[in-house]
XYZ file of C-alpha atoms in Angstrom:
754
model
C 0.053 0.135 -0.045
C 1.321 3.420 -0.986
C 2.245 5.850 1.927
C 0.183 8.957 1.768
C 2.185 12.028 1.504
C 2.293 14.445 4.423
C 0.190 17.556 3.707
C 2.698 19.795 5.152
C 5.398 18.301 2.793
C 3.374 19.431 -0.430
C 4.244 22.651 -1.843
C 1.517 24.650 -3.841
C 3.614 25.079 -6.925
C 4.185 21.223 -7.251
C 0.413 20.762 -7.708
C -0.389 23.776 -9.646
C -0.702 21.964 -12.889
C -3.651 19.657 -12.390
C -3.397 17.833 -15.821
C -2.244 14.810 -13.881
C -5.163 13.718 -11.358
C -2.662 12.878 -8.737
C -1.532 16.469 -8.330
C -5.345 17.411 -7.933
C -5.698 14.801 -5.211
C -2.480 15.808 -3.463
C -3.630 19.330 -3.655
C -6.795 18.495 -1.869
C -4.899 16.714 0.657
C -2.501 19.642 1.129
C -5.218 22.218 1.432
C -7.307 20.248 3.697
C -4.520 19.652 6.049
C -2.741 23.084 6.054
C -4.760 25.869 4.580
C -8.552 25.177 5.088
C -9.160 27.106 8.377
C -7.681 30.211 6.717
C -9.482 29.804 3.499
C -12.856 29.231 5.322
C -12.521 32.348 7.506
C -11.562 34.756 4.730
C -13.874 33.526 2.105
C -16.799 33.203 4.199
C -16.239 36.548 5.531
C -15.967 38.032 1.986
C -19.285 36.138 1.112
C -21.324 37.282 4.066
C -20.169 40.911 3.380
C -21.132 40.603 -0.273
C -24.661 39.670 0.667
C -24.934 42.764 2.918
C -23.394 45.228 0.515
C -25.630 44.100 -2.484
C -28.763 43.940 -0.444
C -28.728 47.811 0.077
C -28.272 48.407 -3.653
C -31.813 49.333 -4.689
C -30.853 48.822 -8.645
C -28.620 45.767 -8.175
C -30.259 43.657 -10.794
C -30.407 46.574 -13.203
C -26.696 47.042 -12.670
C -25.789 43.506 -13.346
C -27.985 43.631 -16.452
C -26.076 46.738 -17.641
C -22.646 45.240 -16.676
C -23.574 41.947 -18.800
C -24.754 44.142 -21.724
C -21.518 46.312 -21.654
C -19.146 43.036 -21.629
C -21.349 41.593 -24.283
C -21.041 44.374 -26.558
C -17.262 44.885 -25.980
C -16.473 41.247 -26.737
C -18.802 41.260 -29.918
C -17.027 44.428 -31.062
C -13.633 43.658 -29.664
C -11.535 43.884 -33.020
C -12.780 47.557 -33.606
C -12.358 48.497 -30.001
C -8.773 47.265 -30.126
C -7.935 49.422 -33.197
C -9.565 52.383 -31.368
C -7.775 51.717 -28.200
C -4.253 51.621 -29.996
C -5.153 55.029 -31.691
C -6.135 56.697 -28.308
C -2.794 55.347 -26.700
C -0.793 56.657 -29.458
C -2.478 59.999 -29.531
C -1.913 60.304 -25.829
C 1.814 59.940 -26.329
C 1.979 56.315 -25.315
C 3.085 53.110 -26.931
C 0.729 50.109 -27.733
C 1.591 46.418 -28.241
C -0.739 43.687 -29.001
C 0.774 40.276 -28.055
C -0.592 37.208 -29.568
C 1.110 34.888 -26.944
C 2.377 34.997 -23.416
C 6.084 34.747 -24.670
C 5.350 37.587 -27.020
C 4.065 39.874 -24.205
C 7.022 38.842 -21.711
C 9.560 39.425 -24.616
C 8.268 42.773 -25.455
C 8.219 44.005 -21.865
C 11.716 42.592 -21.182
C 13.034 44.406 -24.373
C 11.503 47.501 -23.202
C 13.011 47.391 -19.618
C 16.405 46.383 -21.005
C 16.367 49.324 -23.433
C 15.672 51.648 -20.513
C 18.516 50.039 -18.452
C 15.977 49.039 -15.779
C 17.434 47.185 -12.741
C 14.338 47.156 -10.287
C 10.630 46.874 -11.374
C 7.999 47.372 -8.874
C 4.800 45.442 -9.778
C 1.273 45.840 -8.616
C -1.099 43.028 -8.495
C -1.681 41.456 -11.977
C -3.282 38.048 -12.581
C -2.340 38.600 -16.194
C 1.279 38.724 -15.414
C 0.726 35.582 -13.402
C -0.626 34.009 -16.593
C 2.353 34.853 -18.735
C 4.941 34.133 -15.849
C 6.242 37.410 -16.449
C 8.280 37.556 -13.125
C 10.267 34.421 -14.190
C 11.273 35.630 -17.560
C 12.267 39.108 -16.275
C 14.448 37.717 -13.518
C 15.971 35.151 -15.867
C 16.937 38.405 -17.726
C 18.721 39.782 -14.705
C 16.198 42.147 -13.509
C 14.831 42.169 -9.971
C 11.091 42.169 -9.637
C 9.438 43.424 -6.549
C 5.658 42.676 -5.769
C 4.143 45.433 -3.865
C 0.751 44.114 -3.135
C 1.121 42.865 0.419
C -0.385 39.366 -0.520
C 1.561 39.164 -3.506
C 4.785 40.066 -1.547
C 3.807 37.235 0.974
C 3.568 34.816 -1.822
C 6.840 35.929 -3.533
C 8.566 35.459 -0.186
C 7.029 32.046 0.005
C 7.529 30.991 -3.897
C 3.739 30.334 -4.215
C 1.206 30.958 -6.703
C -2.095 32.914 -5.802
C -4.833 31.000 -4.191
C -7.391 33.652 -4.922
C -8.262 36.246 -7.652
C -8.259 39.355 -5.208
C -6.812 37.940 -2.181
C -3.784 35.992 -3.340
C -2.656 34.913 0.002
C -5.956 34.495 1.733
C -4.893 30.783 2.607
C -2.325 32.235 4.900
C -3.210 32.812 8.616
C -1.452 35.438 10.645
C 0.581 32.792 12.436
C 1.718 31.199 9.214
C 2.734 34.637 7.782
C 4.733 35.486 11.037
C 6.574 32.078 10.648
C 7.319 32.718 7.150
C 8.738 36.139 7.637
C 10.939 34.915 10.600
C 12.014 32.208 8.414
C 12.913 34.235 5.437
C 14.037 37.540 6.989
C 16.653 38.232 9.725
C 14.815 40.214 12.249
C 14.230 40.584 16.105
C 10.956 42.085 15.752
C 8.023 39.779 17.114
C 5.726 40.065 14.301
C 3.011 38.906 16.391
C 0.182 41.048 15.234
C -1.178 42.122 11.803
C -0.202 45.587 12.366
C 3.382 44.437 13.108
C 3.519 42.456 10.002
C 2.271 45.200 7.940
C 4.787 47.634 9.255
C 7.340 45.275 8.576
C 6.404 44.653 4.833
C 5.779 48.222 4.279
C 9.306 49.352 5.279
C 10.538 46.483 2.789
C 8.589 47.880 -0.039
C 9.107 51.502 0.605
C 12.747 50.981 -0.132
C 11.688 49.231 -3.416
C 9.392 52.062 -4.335
C 12.254 54.679 -3.855
C 14.767 52.747 -5.907
C 12.541 51.324 -8.626
C 13.254 52.416 -12.218
C 9.990 51.038 -13.825
C 6.385 50.012 -12.608
C 4.265 47.353 -13.978
C 0.361 47.356 -13.489
C -2.418 45.439 -14.503
C -5.890 47.041 -15.402
C -9.289 46.345 -14.254
C -10.764 47.813 -17.243
C -9.501 49.879 -20.333
C -11.550 52.538 -22.097
C -11.068 52.335 -26.003
C -12.212 55.979 -26.631
C -9.408 57.519 -24.308
C -6.931 54.919 -23.452
C -7.791 55.290 -19.695
C -7.171 52.826 -17.150
C -9.321 51.821 -14.000
C -7.500 50.247 -11.328
C -9.180 49.228 -8.088
C -7.274 48.425 -4.911
C -7.193 48.319 -1.159
C -3.591 49.319 -0.279
C -2.437 52.320 -2.571
C 0.606 50.217 -3.892
C -0.879 50.490 -7.392
C -0.723 54.214 -7.145
C 2.826 54.048 -6.211
C 3.831 51.669 -8.887
C 2.166 53.761 -11.671
C 3.019 57.149 -10.603
C 6.537 57.082 -8.888
C 8.748 55.534 -11.491
C 9.249 57.093 -14.732
C 8.422 54.081 -16.838
C 5.067 52.620 -16.474
C 3.903 49.393 -18.218
C 0.310 48.084 -18.050
C -0.516 44.577 -19.101
C -3.922 43.219 -19.403
C -6.020 40.793 -21.282
C -7.863 42.061 -24.377
C -11.208 41.261 -22.752
C -10.626 44.216 -20.441
C -11.288 46.756 -23.015
C -14.735 48.448 -23.014
C -15.874 51.322 -25.380
C -15.949 54.283 -22.934
C -14.612 55.562 -19.552
C -18.320 56.282 -18.803
C -18.883 52.396 -18.751
C -16.404 52.361 -15.678
C -19.244 53.609 -13.198
C -21.146 50.563 -13.435
C -18.305 48.220 -12.599
C -17.060 50.666 -9.831
C -20.413 49.941 -8.026
C -20.253 46.129 -8.553
C -16.767 45.077 -8.439
C -15.969 45.939 -4.823
C -19.344 44.934 -3.451
C -18.997 41.560 -5.202
C -15.474 40.879 -4.201
C -15.125 41.792 -0.716
C -18.445 43.527 0.436
C -17.044 47.038 0.402
C -19.292 49.633 -1.008
C -16.185 51.070 -2.536
C -12.541 50.050 -2.306
C -10.033 52.245 -0.520
C -8.360 53.256 -3.859
C -10.049 53.731 -7.251
C -7.819 55.272 -9.819
C -8.788 56.301 -13.352
C -5.329 57.098 -15.099
C -5.028 58.658 -18.376
C -1.291 57.799 -18.986
C 1.272 58.910 -19.532
C 0.374 61.161 -16.574
C 1.945 64.664 -16.766
C 3.468 65.157 -13.243
C 7.199 64.672 -12.993
C 8.166 61.281 -12.039
C 9.832 60.663 -8.611
C 13.667 60.889 -8.176
C 15.503 59.844 -5.156
C 17.860 62.315 -3.594
C 20.885 62.755 -5.658
C 19.116 61.635 -8.885
C 17.692 63.368 -11.822
C 14.034 62.811 -12.628
C 13.530 61.043 -16.006
C 10.848 61.789 -18.564
C 7.714 59.714 -18.265
C 7.041 56.941 -20.672
C 4.131 54.696 -20.882
C 3.640 51.180 -22.748
C 0.318 49.392 -22.829
C 0.771 45.730 -23.617
C -2.528 43.861 -24.324
C -2.359 40.185 -24.517
C -4.374 37.548 -26.650
C -2.959 34.264 -25.534
C -6.082 32.274 -26.538
C -8.658 34.823 -25.946
C -9.630 35.252 -29.557
C -10.084 31.431 -29.699
C -12.361 31.686 -26.597
C -14.394 34.618 -28.179
C -15.084 32.287 -31.222
C -15.914 29.345 -28.958
C -19.855 29.245 -28.370
C -19.251 28.011 -24.679
C -16.012 29.729 -23.546
C -16.936 32.984 -24.954
C -19.002 33.684 -21.736
C -16.028 33.496 -19.558
C -14.558 36.574 -21.209
C -17.222 38.674 -19.441
C -15.545 37.780 -16.094
C -14.427 41.013 -14.278
C -12.231 39.076 -11.806
C -14.482 39.889 -8.642
C -14.161 36.565 -6.963
C -17.821 36.366 -6.010
C -18.091 32.989 -7.651
C -15.032 31.716 -5.410
C -16.366 33.094 -2.255
C -19.889 31.677 -2.533
C -18.543 28.196 -3.403
C -18.584 25.651 -0.762
C -15.897 23.838 -2.157
C -13.545 26.799 -2.783
C -14.514 27.905 0.663
C -12.950 24.658 2.150
C -9.700 24.352 -0.092
C -9.197 27.600 -1.958
C -7.398 27.996 -5.132
C -4.324 25.937 -4.574
C -6.558 22.676 -5.070
C -9.530 24.369 -6.819
C -7.447 26.079 -9.236
C -4.583 25.644 -11.647
C -1.265 27.417 -12.555
C -3.069 30.773 -12.673
C -6.906 30.795 -12.456
C -8.835 29.346 -9.732
C -12.527 28.517 -8.677
C -15.396 27.887 -10.790
C -14.781 30.318 -13.498
C -10.846 29.399 -13.451
C -11.500 26.152 -15.340
C -12.458 27.949 -18.521
C -9.690 30.474 -18.203
C -6.978 27.635 -17.826
C -8.375 25.743 -20.761
C -8.777 28.925 -22.887
C -5.182 30.404 -22.177
C -3.335 27.110 -21.642
C -4.513 23.489 -22.326
C -7.886 21.649 -21.614
C -6.402 19.149 -19.122
C -4.997 21.924 -16.903
C -8.692 22.679 -16.293
C -8.932 19.201 -14.578
C -9.696 20.972 -11.178
C -12.987 22.051 -12.565
C -14.214 18.787 -11.533
C -14.581 20.383 -8.102
C -17.394 22.437 -9.393
C -20.475 20.573 -8.314
C -22.897 22.676 -10.366
C -24.513 23.567 -7.032
C -25.478 26.965 -8.831
C -24.798 29.142 -5.829
C -22.308 31.336 -7.881
C -24.736 31.956 -10.629
C -27.081 34.664 -8.872
C -23.833 36.156 -7.209
C -22.027 36.845 -10.551
C -22.292 40.553 -11.366
C -22.335 39.722 -15.121
C -24.557 36.739 -14.765
C -22.121 34.092 -16.108
C -23.545 30.537 -16.069
C -20.318 29.070 -14.380
C -21.795 25.470 -13.936
C -22.659 25.409 -17.528
C -19.153 26.185 -18.527
C -17.628 23.575 -16.345
C -20.115 20.785 -17.542
C -18.996 21.497 -20.972
C -15.279 21.276 -20.115
C -16.153 17.953 -18.537
C -17.621 16.762 -21.798
C -14.312 17.944 -23.716
C -12.160 16.194 -21.099
C -14.386 13.017 -21.661
C -13.654 13.347 -25.326
C -10.068 13.313 -24.518
C -10.220 9.876 -22.938
C -8.967 6.806 -24.779
C -11.771 4.422 -26.144
C -12.284 1.237 -25.036
C -14.741 -1.709 -25.753
C -15.740 -1.929 -22.086
C -16.578 1.730 -21.900
C -18.600 1.308 -25.172
C -20.533 -1.796 -24.078
C -21.265 -0.260 -20.642
C -22.567 2.827 -22.052
C -24.807 0.890 -24.643
C -26.161 -1.127 -21.761
C -26.769 1.651 -19.352
C -28.173 4.318 -21.938
C -25.210 6.690 -22.661
C -25.581 8.563 -26.008
C -23.128 7.095 -28.475
C -20.986 10.177 -28.057
C -20.658 9.944 -24.465
C -19.668 6.230 -24.304
C -15.879 7.175 -24.314
C -16.544 8.781 -20.794
C -14.992 6.915 -17.966
C -16.829 4.085 -16.299
C -17.236 6.198 -13.157
C -19.083 9.113 -15.162
C -21.180 6.636 -17.164
C -22.147 4.938 -13.940
C -23.322 7.983 -12.199
C -24.566 9.807 -15.452
C -27.185 6.917 -15.934
C -28.737 6.631 -12.497
C -32.066 6.333 -14.049
C -30.988 2.876 -15.483
C -29.583 1.616 -12.294
C -32.603 2.973 -10.362
C -35.045 1.155 -12.639
C -33.251 -2.321 -12.524
C -32.416 -1.805 -8.763
C -36.016 -1.368 -7.700
C -37.364 -4.141 -9.957
C -35.028 -6.507 -8.176
C -34.879 -4.420 -4.885
C -34.223 -7.550 -2.549
C -31.534 -9.014 -4.613
C -29.903 -5.517 -5.324
C -29.947 -4.457 -1.437
C -28.593 -7.892 -0.350
C -25.844 -7.865 -3.032
C -24.282 -4.642 -1.275
C -23.719 -6.602 1.701
C -21.727 -9.296 0.022
C -17.894 -9.355 0.958
C -16.095 -7.385 -1.304
C -19.050 -5.714 -3.012
C -18.222 -2.093 -1.651
C -14.552 -2.671 -2.527
C -15.476 -3.661 -6.127
C -17.539 -0.482 -6.475
C -14.796 1.764 -5.188
C -12.381 0.185 -7.462
C -14.446 0.079 -10.713
C -16.888 2.865 -10.328
C -15.128 4.958 -7.718
C -17.973 4.841 -5.239
C -16.394 5.460 -1.749
C -16.906 2.407 0.490
C -17.383 4.905 3.335
C -20.429 6.452 2.033
C -23.718 4.436 3.173
C -25.732 3.718 0.079
C -29.581 4.039 0.530
C -31.660 1.090 0.052
C -33.764 0.657 -3.195
C -37.399 0.755 -2.208
C -39.900 -2.005 -2.636
C -41.958 0.049 -4.805
C -41.422 3.129 -6.986
C -43.257 6.436 -6.662
C -45.136 5.649 -9.689
C -46.256 2.237 -8.306
C -47.303 3.872 -4.854
C -49.280 6.653 -6.713
C -51.215 4.003 -8.581
C -52.239 2.426 -5.348
C -53.109 5.752 -3.590
C -56.956 6.274 -3.326
C -58.211 9.006 -5.577
C -58.325 12.362 -4.309
C -61.465 14.397 -3.726
C -62.541 16.905 -6.308
C -60.359 20.062 -6.268
C -61.238 23.245 -4.494
C -58.689 25.513 -5.888
C -56.691 26.075 -9.017
C -54.146 25.564 -10.515
C -54.389 21.932 -11.256
C -51.030 20.436 -10.966
C -48.661 17.523 -12.235
C -45.944 16.227 -10.125
C -42.753 15.243 -11.984
C -41.731 11.829 -11.021
C -38.146 12.734 -11.060
C -35.877 9.614 -11.135
C -34.212 10.630 -7.988
C -37.349 10.437 -6.047
C -39.097 7.764 -7.935
C -36.233 5.218 -7.296
C -34.796 6.641 -4.147
C -37.523 8.184 -1.791
C -40.898 7.223 -3.237
C -42.641 7.801 0.162
C -41.377 11.323 0.159
C -42.989 11.889 -3.116
C -46.295 10.486 -2.140
C -46.132 12.756 1.119
C -45.921 15.789 -1.262
C -48.761 14.880 -3.209
C -50.922 14.257 0.068
C -50.045 17.693 1.282
C -50.965 19.496 -2.061
C -54.336 17.426 -2.219
C -54.965 18.275 1.605
C -55.425 21.991 0.766
C -57.793 21.030 -2.121
C -55.322 21.032 -5.227
C -55.936 18.635 -8.184
C -52.498 16.551 -8.475
C -51.425 13.781 -10.887
C -48.126 12.326 -11.335
C -46.197 12.163 -14.518
C -44.226 9.145 -15.972
C -40.800 8.900 -14.482
C -38.170 9.751 -17.078
C -34.682 11.079 -16.692
C -34.526 14.878 -17.220
C -30.693 14.970 -18.014
C -29.362 16.203 -14.657
C -27.262 13.004 -13.722
C -25.774 12.857 -17.280
C -25.056 16.570 -17.466
C -23.209 16.685 -14.246
C -20.770 13.951 -15.653
C -20.155 15.945 -18.721
C -22.417 13.646 -20.775
C -23.871 16.387 -22.658
C -25.360 14.423 -25.562
C -27.095 11.973 -23.154
C -28.365 14.848 -21.141
C -29.608 16.622 -24.346
C -31.359 13.526 -25.680
C -33.042 12.971 -22.288
C -34.115 16.774 -21.935
C -35.621 16.718 -25.476
C -37.530 13.403 -24.637
C -39.263 14.621 -21.398
C -39.913 18.259 -22.461
C -42.734 17.297 -24.737
C -44.433 15.103 -22.180
C -44.385 18.112 -19.807
C -45.345 20.538 -22.361
C -48.642 18.369 -22.860
C -49.425 18.880 -19.240
C -49.171 22.576 -19.772
C -51.654 22.444 -22.631
C -53.988 20.755 -20.289
C -53.672 23.780 -17.958
C -51.715 22.268 -15.381
C -48.625 23.600 -13.504
C -45.571 21.560 -12.846
C -44.405 20.700 -9.494
C -40.920 19.080 -8.735
C -39.822 17.654 -5.607
C -36.260 17.214 -6.171
C -34.492 20.734 -6.427
C -31.836 19.666 -8.760
C -34.633 18.640 -11.161
C -36.496 21.792 -10.750
C -33.225 23.735 -11.619
C -33.203 21.797 -14.889
C -36.553 23.001 -15.901
C -36.016 26.630 -14.644
C -32.433 27.090 -15.664
C -30.557 24.390 -17.588
C -33.262 23.335 -20.140
C -32.570 26.536 -22.127
C -29.115 25.157 -22.906
C -30.264 21.581 -23.785
C -33.789 21.996 -25.554
C -34.284 22.313 -29.222
C -37.509 24.318 -28.665
C -36.770 27.952 -27.075
C -40.448 28.402 -26.476
C -40.845 25.061 -24.574
C -37.713 25.998 -22.459
C -39.386 29.351 -21.528
C -42.768 27.852 -20.729
C -41.280 25.124 -18.639
C -39.261 27.657 -16.692
C -42.329 29.946 -16.031
C -44.563 27.032 -14.990
C -42.600 24.995 -12.705
C -42.586 25.070 -9.018
C -41.225 23.356 -5.717
C -44.224 21.761 -3.728
C -44.203 24.025 -0.809
C -43.469 27.040 -2.974
C -46.744 26.217 -4.775
C -48.568 25.538 -1.178
C -47.356 28.848 0.068
C -48.585 30.710 -2.931
C -52.012 29.033 -2.821
C -52.125 29.752 0.887
C -51.560 33.269 0.113
C -53.948 33.673 -2.475
C -56.747 31.650 -0.753
C -55.930 33.062 2.801
C -55.549 29.377 3.928
C -54.813 28.910 7.725
C -51.929 26.613 7.549
C -51.724 26.299 11.314
C -55.172 24.654 11.357
C -54.463 22.528 8.166
C -51.268 21.217 9.422
C -50.921 21.936 13.047
C -47.331 21.370 14.134
C -48.453 20.223 17.594
C -49.807 16.872 16.007
C -46.210 16.145 14.500
C -44.856 13.097 15.917
C -41.313 14.466 15.470
C -41.802 17.524 17.742
C -42.074 21.182 16.801
C -38.300 22.325 16.954
C -36.697 22.060 13.567
C -33.242 22.598 11.892
C -34.092 23.247 8.342
C -31.425 23.027 5.535
C -32.448 24.091 2.054
C -31.017 22.704 -1.148
C -28.507 24.845 -2.961
C -30.370 24.676 -6.197
C -33.571 25.279 -4.581
C -32.161 28.620 -3.228
C -30.736 29.681 -6.557
C -34.329 28.912 -7.923
C -35.757 31.313 -5.379
C -37.904 28.610 -3.935
C -36.542 28.010 -0.403
C -37.879 30.758 1.842
C -41.495 29.906 1.036
C -40.709 26.352 2.678
C -39.676 28.306 5.881
C -42.643 30.478 5.747
C -45.006 27.260 5.441
C -43.378 25.695 8.267
C -43.528 28.625 10.536
C -47.256 29.202 9.717
C -47.829 25.653 10.478
C -46.390 26.340 14.134
C -43.034 24.896 13.933
C -39.937 26.678 15.421
C -37.516 26.469 12.711
C -33.594 27.389 12.726
C -32.267 27.509 9.250
C -28.622 26.679 7.898
C -26.584 29.403 6.383
C -24.007 27.224 4.418
C -23.903 27.670 0.460
C -23.990 23.900 -0.118
C -23.987 20.750 2.304
C -21.111 19.170 0.265
C -22.854 16.070 -1.071
C -24.013 17.649 -4.225
C -25.415 14.439 -5.797
C -22.806 11.997 -7.067
C -19.939 14.269 -5.790
C -20.009 13.029 -2.180
C -20.155 9.490 -3.455
C -16.837 9.551 -5.178
C -13.897 8.030 -3.628
C -11.469 10.876 -4.894
C -13.772 13.615 -3.413
C -15.242 12.011 -0.220
C -12.845 13.692 2.147
C -13.513 17.108 0.630
C -17.388 16.490 0.767
C -17.307 15.690 4.366
C -15.044 18.613 5.071
C -17.541 20.941 3.520
C -20.347 19.381 5.376
C -18.735 20.026 8.690
C -19.875 23.722 8.549
C -23.409 22.473 8.239
C -22.834 19.847 11.158
C -21.364 22.417 13.240
C -24.637 24.584 12.766
C -26.708 21.842 13.700
C -24.707 21.262 16.915
C -25.047 24.889 17.962
C -28.762 24.726 17.338
C -29.027 21.733 19.451
C -27.464 23.466 22.462
C -30.668 25.402 22.843
C -33.195 23.089 24.092
C -31.909 19.744 22.948
C -31.538 18.047 19.462
C -33.826 19.520 16.693
C -35.410 17.458 14.118
C -33.459 17.491 10.910
C -35.161 18.666 7.907
C -33.989 18.905 4.321
C -35.307 19.407 0.754
C -32.883 17.782 -1.318
C -32.203 13.856 -1.419
C -28.343 14.469 -1.415
C -28.864 16.695 1.591
C -30.678 14.058 3.438
C -27.658 11.687 2.916
C -25.093 14.143 3.951
C -26.782 15.187 7.078
C -27.439 11.589 7.866
C -23.611 10.744 7.351
C -22.490 13.621 9.356
C -24.984 13.521 12.273
C -26.219 10.040 12.336
C -29.763 11.074 12.827
C -33.144 10.676 10.927
C -33.643 13.495 8.274
C -37.353 14.439 7.082
C -38.500 16.157 4.186
C -40.826 19.164 5.003
C -43.668 17.663 2.920
C -43.344 14.467 5.227
C -43.541 16.714 8.355
C -46.691 18.326 7.044
C -48.299 15.146 5.737
C -47.941 13.752 9.513
C -49.959 16.633 10.927
C -52.825 16.540 8.393
C -56.230 15.514 9.572
């Protein structure tokens, strides 16, 4: 048996390139063992602050729409904007260079610096220069490069790549920074507080600013009509970098160009709020270089004339622009909202959930677009929980990008007769039969659910045979530590057929309950409870046939299988709409398919729109009807009759919240008389198949620990609360972490109805 590497012995740079899956797994081990507490504290603080800061913006959604429109128009008209920008920079007295590759950009900057006999360069924070490995090339040419952002300074001392887009060293605790500085510098200072560390770094950096011959900055945005740069920062080091030295070089990707300086205002409103939750960052600079003020000169030296060079880099961005999927990544404004709201990123940060340059959910597309596809392997850590989607200020559908990356990585896998035969047997589309066995296993859940319930006795018994779980772990990657739910004796469809006919409906609308495959084969009693609850208040409810909606396949990058399944189930649901019924969906991930994901998969745009507008979560529908009809839910579903008790801990599903159908469940439960404490985590960490996978089980449980801790805190006030969750995978995660029964809200209500 191989000996596991000690997490403390793994260096971030050694696992930056994730094209080898071993590097990804070692990176997860390293971050869980060393970095996780600091990463959690900082990302979750940013995330809470973001919610607070955006909630007080009265025109938040309008600002996001405006930002999206600006970026869409800019990328569509990029060639024209680049020509306009070049003319503006030259007219201002600056120099303009468009680099096709990272190597071109570095060579040009190196030549400019050597021509000016530069010895020392000070740099502001620039993710683009990380992408090009600029520091490495300049140092190889004999230049000294000083990172002046405090976090980048820490990483330069540690020889590590950034772990976060805007807070590169957020994986470092104060104690680790103290230990690093004492190890790398000769000092008798205690360095035991943040203030002492900052003073120490500032004194080091001040010497660099005074002696620097050139400054290199990035750019948050660039205006084509004027050549102006927008630079946003918290420390003032970028202002020093761009104003003190006589030579200023700005390096940025071509996607940073927008038509006009007037466009900056929208992003100044959104960028700091989305990133750190600040209404405005400490320093917002709008530069029109080369600036007119004389450059700084140390005593005894003569000021040199100012010179400005703008270096824009393509490095794959033009290919991304022509790519129907990756094009959307070019709208990214590097705010980090998607990182901070991602439960997996909150747990391991960018040294695991990231590549050589870019990190988080959006990072996979950037690594693939500017590097190679397999460098984006870390995008497997995106569980498509969707919590990043409403938080993105330019409305990028990041899960969709990552699901497509998975498809492309599947296509890179070698073909085999075993995979082809397995795919044919389980229902994979022909194109997807190249996917690994693990992905086809999880992607074809409906097939295994159908046969598992048909032979439930044999299926359940076989899981207890010696070696059965070891076999599943080896062949399909299903972690043997994860409890597998038993197949039910009867499916939801079968139980529905045995249910007595309901009384005539009192209220509209008439409903069809989608028999999603997860409930049909996994929790049929839960589905019947939801039907009974809706019928109790006088609604007419029928159950649809059980058909896969594409969720399981899409999560594995089996896009053709997902597309086939979506286009098969949509006409059936459309017929129910024609009959005047609304669609109710118990499993939140299936509801998200209808509301959000079908627009990518369906051939018929109108059907996609109608399904999105007419699909509801059961308790969302119940609450809407109760409000319209002024129903007394406390009388219909009296909490005092619950066999479970009235004190609840409720965890809503991540996609349920993205669909804006979670708060209604809390409203219903409280109206019925339950005492409800709610979770505040973005995701429980199970995320469907993710928590079953052997490679990611430890990460899944580490993510879940935030939720388990919240349960334990709630239990301290009056004893254990009843655990309630809306998603099937959430039930499994809570059971794994707490070892207690978990019930669905509909089951609670059904147990109280007269």
